[in-house]
Short mmCIF file of C-alpha atoms and ligand atoms in Angstrom, two decimals:
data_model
loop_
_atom_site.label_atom_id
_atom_site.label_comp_id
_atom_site.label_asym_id
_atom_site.label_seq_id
_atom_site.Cartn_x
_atom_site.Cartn_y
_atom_site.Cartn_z
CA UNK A 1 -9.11 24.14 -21.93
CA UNK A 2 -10.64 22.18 -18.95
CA UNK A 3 -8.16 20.71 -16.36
CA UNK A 4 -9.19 17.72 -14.58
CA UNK A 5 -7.94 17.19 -10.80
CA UNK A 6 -6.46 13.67 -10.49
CA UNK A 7 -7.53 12.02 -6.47
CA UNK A 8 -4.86 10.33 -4.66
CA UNK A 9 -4.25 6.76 -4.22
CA UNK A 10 -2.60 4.61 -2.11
CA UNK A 11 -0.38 1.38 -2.97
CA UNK A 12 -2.75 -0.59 -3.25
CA UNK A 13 -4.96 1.74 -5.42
CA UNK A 14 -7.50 2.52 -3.18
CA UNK A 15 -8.36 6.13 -2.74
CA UNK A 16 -7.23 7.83 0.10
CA UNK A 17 -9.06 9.33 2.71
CA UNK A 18 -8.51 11.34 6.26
CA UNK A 19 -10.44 10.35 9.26
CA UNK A 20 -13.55 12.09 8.06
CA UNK A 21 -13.39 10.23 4.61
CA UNK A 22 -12.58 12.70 2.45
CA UNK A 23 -10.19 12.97 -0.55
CA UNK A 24 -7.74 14.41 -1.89
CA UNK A 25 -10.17 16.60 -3.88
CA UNK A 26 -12.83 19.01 -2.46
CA UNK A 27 -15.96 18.18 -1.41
CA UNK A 28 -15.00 14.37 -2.53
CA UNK A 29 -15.96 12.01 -0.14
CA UNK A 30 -14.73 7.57 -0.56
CA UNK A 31 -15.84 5.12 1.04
CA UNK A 32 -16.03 1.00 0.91
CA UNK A 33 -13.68 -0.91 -1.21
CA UNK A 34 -12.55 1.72 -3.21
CA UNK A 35 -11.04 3.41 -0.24
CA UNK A 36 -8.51 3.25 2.89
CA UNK A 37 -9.67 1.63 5.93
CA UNK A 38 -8.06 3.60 9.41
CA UNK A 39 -6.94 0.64 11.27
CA UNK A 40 -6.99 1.44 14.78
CA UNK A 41 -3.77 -0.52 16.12
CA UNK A 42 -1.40 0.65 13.06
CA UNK A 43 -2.76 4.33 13.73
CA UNK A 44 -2.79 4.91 10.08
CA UNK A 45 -4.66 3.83 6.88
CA UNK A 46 -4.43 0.34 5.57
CA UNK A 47 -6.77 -1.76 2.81
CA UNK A 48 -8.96 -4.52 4.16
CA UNK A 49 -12.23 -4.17 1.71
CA UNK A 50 -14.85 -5.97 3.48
CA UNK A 51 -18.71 -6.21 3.69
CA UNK A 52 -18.93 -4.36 7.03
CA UNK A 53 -16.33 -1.84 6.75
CA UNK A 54 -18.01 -0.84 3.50
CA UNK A 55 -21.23 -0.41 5.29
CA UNK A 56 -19.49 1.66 8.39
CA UNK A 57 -17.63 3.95 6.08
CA UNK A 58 -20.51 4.25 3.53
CA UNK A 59 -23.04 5.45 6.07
CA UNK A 60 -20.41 7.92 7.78
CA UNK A 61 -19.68 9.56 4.81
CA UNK A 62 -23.35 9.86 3.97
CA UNK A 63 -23.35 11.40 7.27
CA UNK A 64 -20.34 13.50 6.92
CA UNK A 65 -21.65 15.08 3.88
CA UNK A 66 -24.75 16.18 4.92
CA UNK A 67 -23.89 17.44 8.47
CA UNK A 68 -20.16 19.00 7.19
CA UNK A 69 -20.35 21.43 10.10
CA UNK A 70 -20.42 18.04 12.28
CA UNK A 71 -18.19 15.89 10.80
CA UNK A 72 -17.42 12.68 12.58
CA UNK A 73 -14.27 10.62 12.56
CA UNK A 74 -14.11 6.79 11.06
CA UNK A 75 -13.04 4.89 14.39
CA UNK A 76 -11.25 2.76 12.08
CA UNK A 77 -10.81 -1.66 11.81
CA UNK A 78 -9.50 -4.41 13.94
CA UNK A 79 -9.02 -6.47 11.01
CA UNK A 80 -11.39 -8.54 11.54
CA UNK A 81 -12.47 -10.94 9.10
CA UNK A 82 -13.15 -14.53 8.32
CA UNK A 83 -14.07 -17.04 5.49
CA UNK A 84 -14.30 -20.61 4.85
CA UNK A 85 -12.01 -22.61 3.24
CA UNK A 86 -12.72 -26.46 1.96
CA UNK A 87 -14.37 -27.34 5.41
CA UNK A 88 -12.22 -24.94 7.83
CA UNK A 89 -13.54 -21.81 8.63
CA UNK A 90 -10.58 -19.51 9.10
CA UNK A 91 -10.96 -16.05 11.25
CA UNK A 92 -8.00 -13.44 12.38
CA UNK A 93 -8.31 -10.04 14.12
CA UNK A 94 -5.91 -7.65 15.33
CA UNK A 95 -2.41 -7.72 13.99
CA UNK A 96 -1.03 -10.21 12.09
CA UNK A 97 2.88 -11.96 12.41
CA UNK A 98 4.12 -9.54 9.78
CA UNK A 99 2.71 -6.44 10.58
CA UNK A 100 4.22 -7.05 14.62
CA UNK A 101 7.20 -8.04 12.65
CA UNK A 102 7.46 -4.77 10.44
CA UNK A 103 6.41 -2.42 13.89
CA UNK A 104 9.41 -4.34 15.66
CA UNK A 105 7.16 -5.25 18.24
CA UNK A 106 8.08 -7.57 21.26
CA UNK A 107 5.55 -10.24 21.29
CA UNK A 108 4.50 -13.79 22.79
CA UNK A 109 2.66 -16.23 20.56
CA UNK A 110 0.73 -19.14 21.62
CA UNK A 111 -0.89 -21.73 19.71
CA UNK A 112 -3.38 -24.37 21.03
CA UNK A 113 -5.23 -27.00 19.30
CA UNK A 114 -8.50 -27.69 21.14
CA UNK A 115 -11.27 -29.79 20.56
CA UNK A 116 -14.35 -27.29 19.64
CA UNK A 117 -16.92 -28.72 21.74
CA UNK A 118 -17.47 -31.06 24.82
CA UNK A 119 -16.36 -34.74 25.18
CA UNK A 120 -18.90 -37.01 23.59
CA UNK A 121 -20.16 -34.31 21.70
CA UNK A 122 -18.94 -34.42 18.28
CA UNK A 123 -17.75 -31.21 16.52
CA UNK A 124 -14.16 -31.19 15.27
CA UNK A 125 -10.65 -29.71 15.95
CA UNK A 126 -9.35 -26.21 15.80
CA UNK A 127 -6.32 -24.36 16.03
CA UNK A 128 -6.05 -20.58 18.43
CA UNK A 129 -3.12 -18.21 17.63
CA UNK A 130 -2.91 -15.74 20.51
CA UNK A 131 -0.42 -13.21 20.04
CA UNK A 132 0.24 -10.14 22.59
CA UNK A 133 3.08 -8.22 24.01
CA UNK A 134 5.85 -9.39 25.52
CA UNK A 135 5.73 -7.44 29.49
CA UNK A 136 2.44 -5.91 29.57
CA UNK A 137 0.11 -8.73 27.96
CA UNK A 138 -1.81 -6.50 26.24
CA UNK A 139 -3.18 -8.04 23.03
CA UNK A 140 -2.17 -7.57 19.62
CA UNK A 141 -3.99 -9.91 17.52
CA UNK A 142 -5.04 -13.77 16.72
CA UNK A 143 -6.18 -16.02 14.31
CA UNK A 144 -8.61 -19.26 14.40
CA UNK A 145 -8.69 -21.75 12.18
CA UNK A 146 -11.42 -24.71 12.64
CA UNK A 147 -13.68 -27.53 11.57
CA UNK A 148 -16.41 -25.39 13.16
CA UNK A 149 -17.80 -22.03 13.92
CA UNK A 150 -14.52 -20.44 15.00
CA UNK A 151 -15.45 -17.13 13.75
CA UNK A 152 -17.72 -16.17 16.33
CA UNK A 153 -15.57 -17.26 18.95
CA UNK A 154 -13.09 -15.15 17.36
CA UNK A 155 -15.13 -12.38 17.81
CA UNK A 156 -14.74 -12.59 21.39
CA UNK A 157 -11.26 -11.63 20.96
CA UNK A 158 -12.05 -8.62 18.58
CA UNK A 159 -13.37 -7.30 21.06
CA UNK A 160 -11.06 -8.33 23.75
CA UNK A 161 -8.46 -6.00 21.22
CA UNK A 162 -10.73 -3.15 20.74
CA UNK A 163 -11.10 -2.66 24.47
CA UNK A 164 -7.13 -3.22 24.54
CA UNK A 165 -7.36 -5.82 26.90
CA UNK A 166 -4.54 -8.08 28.07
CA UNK A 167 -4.18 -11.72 28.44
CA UNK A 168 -4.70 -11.09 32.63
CA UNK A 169 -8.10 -10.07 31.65
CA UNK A 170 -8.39 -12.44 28.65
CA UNK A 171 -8.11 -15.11 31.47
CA UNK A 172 -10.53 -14.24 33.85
CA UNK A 173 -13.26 -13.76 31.06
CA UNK A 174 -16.45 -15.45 32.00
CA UNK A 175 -17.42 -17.92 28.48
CA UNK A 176 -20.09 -20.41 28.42
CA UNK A 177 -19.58 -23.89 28.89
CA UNK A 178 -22.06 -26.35 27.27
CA UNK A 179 -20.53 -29.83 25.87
CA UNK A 180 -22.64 -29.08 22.69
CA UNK A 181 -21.08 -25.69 21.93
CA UNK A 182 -17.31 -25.78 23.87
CA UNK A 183 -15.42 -27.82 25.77
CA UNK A 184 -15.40 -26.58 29.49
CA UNK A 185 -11.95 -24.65 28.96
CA UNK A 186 -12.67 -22.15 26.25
CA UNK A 187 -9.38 -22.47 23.67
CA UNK A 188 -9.50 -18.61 23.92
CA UNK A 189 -8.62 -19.25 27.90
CA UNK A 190 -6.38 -21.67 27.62
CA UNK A 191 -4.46 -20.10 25.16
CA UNK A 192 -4.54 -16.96 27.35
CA UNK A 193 -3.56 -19.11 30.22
CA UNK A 194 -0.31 -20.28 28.46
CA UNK A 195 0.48 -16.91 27.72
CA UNK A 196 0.91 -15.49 30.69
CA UNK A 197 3.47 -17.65 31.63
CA UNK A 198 5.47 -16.19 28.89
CA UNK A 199 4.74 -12.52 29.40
C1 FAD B 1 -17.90 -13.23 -3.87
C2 FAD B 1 -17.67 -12.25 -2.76
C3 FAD B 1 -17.86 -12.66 -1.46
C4 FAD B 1 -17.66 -11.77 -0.42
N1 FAD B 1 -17.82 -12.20 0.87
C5 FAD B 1 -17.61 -11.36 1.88
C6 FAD B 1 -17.77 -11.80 3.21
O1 FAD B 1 -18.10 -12.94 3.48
N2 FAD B 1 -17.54 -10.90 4.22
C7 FAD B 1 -17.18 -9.62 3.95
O2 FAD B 1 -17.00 -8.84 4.89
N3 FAD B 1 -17.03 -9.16 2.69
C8 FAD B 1 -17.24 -10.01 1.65
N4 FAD B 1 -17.07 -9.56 0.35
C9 FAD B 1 -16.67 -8.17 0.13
C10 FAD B 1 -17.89 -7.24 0.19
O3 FAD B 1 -18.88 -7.71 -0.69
C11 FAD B 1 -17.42 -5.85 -0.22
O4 FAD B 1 -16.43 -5.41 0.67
C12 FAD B 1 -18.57 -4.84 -0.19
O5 FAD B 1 -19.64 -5.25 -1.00
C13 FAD B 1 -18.06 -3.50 -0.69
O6 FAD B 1 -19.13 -2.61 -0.77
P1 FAD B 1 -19.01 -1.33 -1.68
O7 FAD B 1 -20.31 -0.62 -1.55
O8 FAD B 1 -17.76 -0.59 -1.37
O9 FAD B 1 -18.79 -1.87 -3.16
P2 FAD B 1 -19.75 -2.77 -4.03
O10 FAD B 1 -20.61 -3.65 -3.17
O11 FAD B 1 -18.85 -3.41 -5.05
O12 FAD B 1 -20.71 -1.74 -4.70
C14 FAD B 1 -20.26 -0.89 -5.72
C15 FAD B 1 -21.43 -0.61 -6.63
O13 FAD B 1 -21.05 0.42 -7.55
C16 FAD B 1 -21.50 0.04 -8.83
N5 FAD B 1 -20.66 0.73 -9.79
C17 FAD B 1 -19.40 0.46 -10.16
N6 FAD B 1 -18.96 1.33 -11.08
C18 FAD B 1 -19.96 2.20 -11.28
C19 FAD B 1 -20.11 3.34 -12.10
N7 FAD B 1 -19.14 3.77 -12.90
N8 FAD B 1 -21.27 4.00 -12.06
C20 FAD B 1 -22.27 3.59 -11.23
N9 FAD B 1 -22.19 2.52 -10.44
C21 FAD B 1 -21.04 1.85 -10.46
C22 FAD B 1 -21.38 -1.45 -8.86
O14 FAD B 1 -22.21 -2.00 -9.85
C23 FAD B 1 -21.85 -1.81 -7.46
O15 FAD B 1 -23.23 -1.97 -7.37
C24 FAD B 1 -17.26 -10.44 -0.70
C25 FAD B 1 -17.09 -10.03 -2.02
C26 FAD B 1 -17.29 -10.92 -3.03
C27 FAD B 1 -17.09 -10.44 -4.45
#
């Protein structure tokens, strides 16, 4: 009688996977939504099944199972990720409250409602949640929520996280200024401003 192997999944159902992608069974590679994402700042797998993760893991796998002598590692998520809701575009990166919460993490959070462009210049309003840790600054995570493009300002601070940054450098970041696009104090500064006084 045939046996069949049954792969691994995770709580959430998605398949797992080590650092190279593969599964439980041999020679089984997963990748995209049906799999675990390696998110960097956790140091372990989590589920986040977006567009661009799909495409990362999707051609490393590819990769990894064609070069198996040479397999590469996933570098993993910063949880990036944003959609629109009504008219609010809403972005986050990094960690969120309750994952800092589960990890017992000390941590400052600022918020800061900002204007998203220039005086006289229109736009709308938006809200910055900057979160890092308490005594060394270093940043953990944030979320944007706005009446305009917040998600690509957002993306600033993705990659602020991914080159584990802290709010000291945060602060001293050099963002354009033009009345049509931001007001002269990026929220992303000011918020990082107010949180150093809390570190
Ligand atoms: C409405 C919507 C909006 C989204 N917007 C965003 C966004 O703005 N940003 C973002 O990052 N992500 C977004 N996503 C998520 C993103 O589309 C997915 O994360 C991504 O497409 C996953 O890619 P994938 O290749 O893993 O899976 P899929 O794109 O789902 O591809 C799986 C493919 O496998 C095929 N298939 C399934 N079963 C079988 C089978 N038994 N045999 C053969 N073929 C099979 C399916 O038909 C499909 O073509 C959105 C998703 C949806 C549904």
């Amino acid at each position: 009688m045939r046996s069949f192997q049954v792969i691994k999944l995770n709580a959430a159902g998605a398949v797992k996977v080590d650092r190279y992608l593969r599964t439980s069974l041999p020679n089984v590679f997963a990748a995209g939504d049906c799999a675990e994402h390696y998110v960097r700042q956790l140091g372990r797998n989590g589920y986040m099944p977006l567009g661009p993760v799909a495409n990362k893991q999707g051609r490393l796998a590819g990769s990894n199972i064609v070069n198996n002598g040479a397999m590469k590692m996933f570098p993993g998520i910063d949880q990036t990720a944003a959609f629109k809701f009504f008219d609010l575009t809403v972005a986050t990166t990094g960690l969120n409250e309750r994952q800092l919460q589960e990890g017992g993490t000390d941590c400052v959070k600022i918020f800061v409602d900002s204007p998203t462009r220039g005086a006289f210049s229109g736009g709308g309003t938006m809200r910055v949640l900057l979160i890092c840790e308490k005594g060394s600054g270093l940043l953990l995570g944030g979320q944007m929520v706005g009446q305009a493009v917040v998600a690509k300002r957002l993306d600033v601070l993705a990659t602020a996280i991914y080159k584990q940054m802290t709010v000291f450098e945060l602060a001293k970041l050099d963002l354009s200024y033009a009345t049509l696009y931001a007001p002269v104090w990026d929220p992303l500064l000011v918020a990082a401003n107010l949180a150093i006084k809390k570190v």
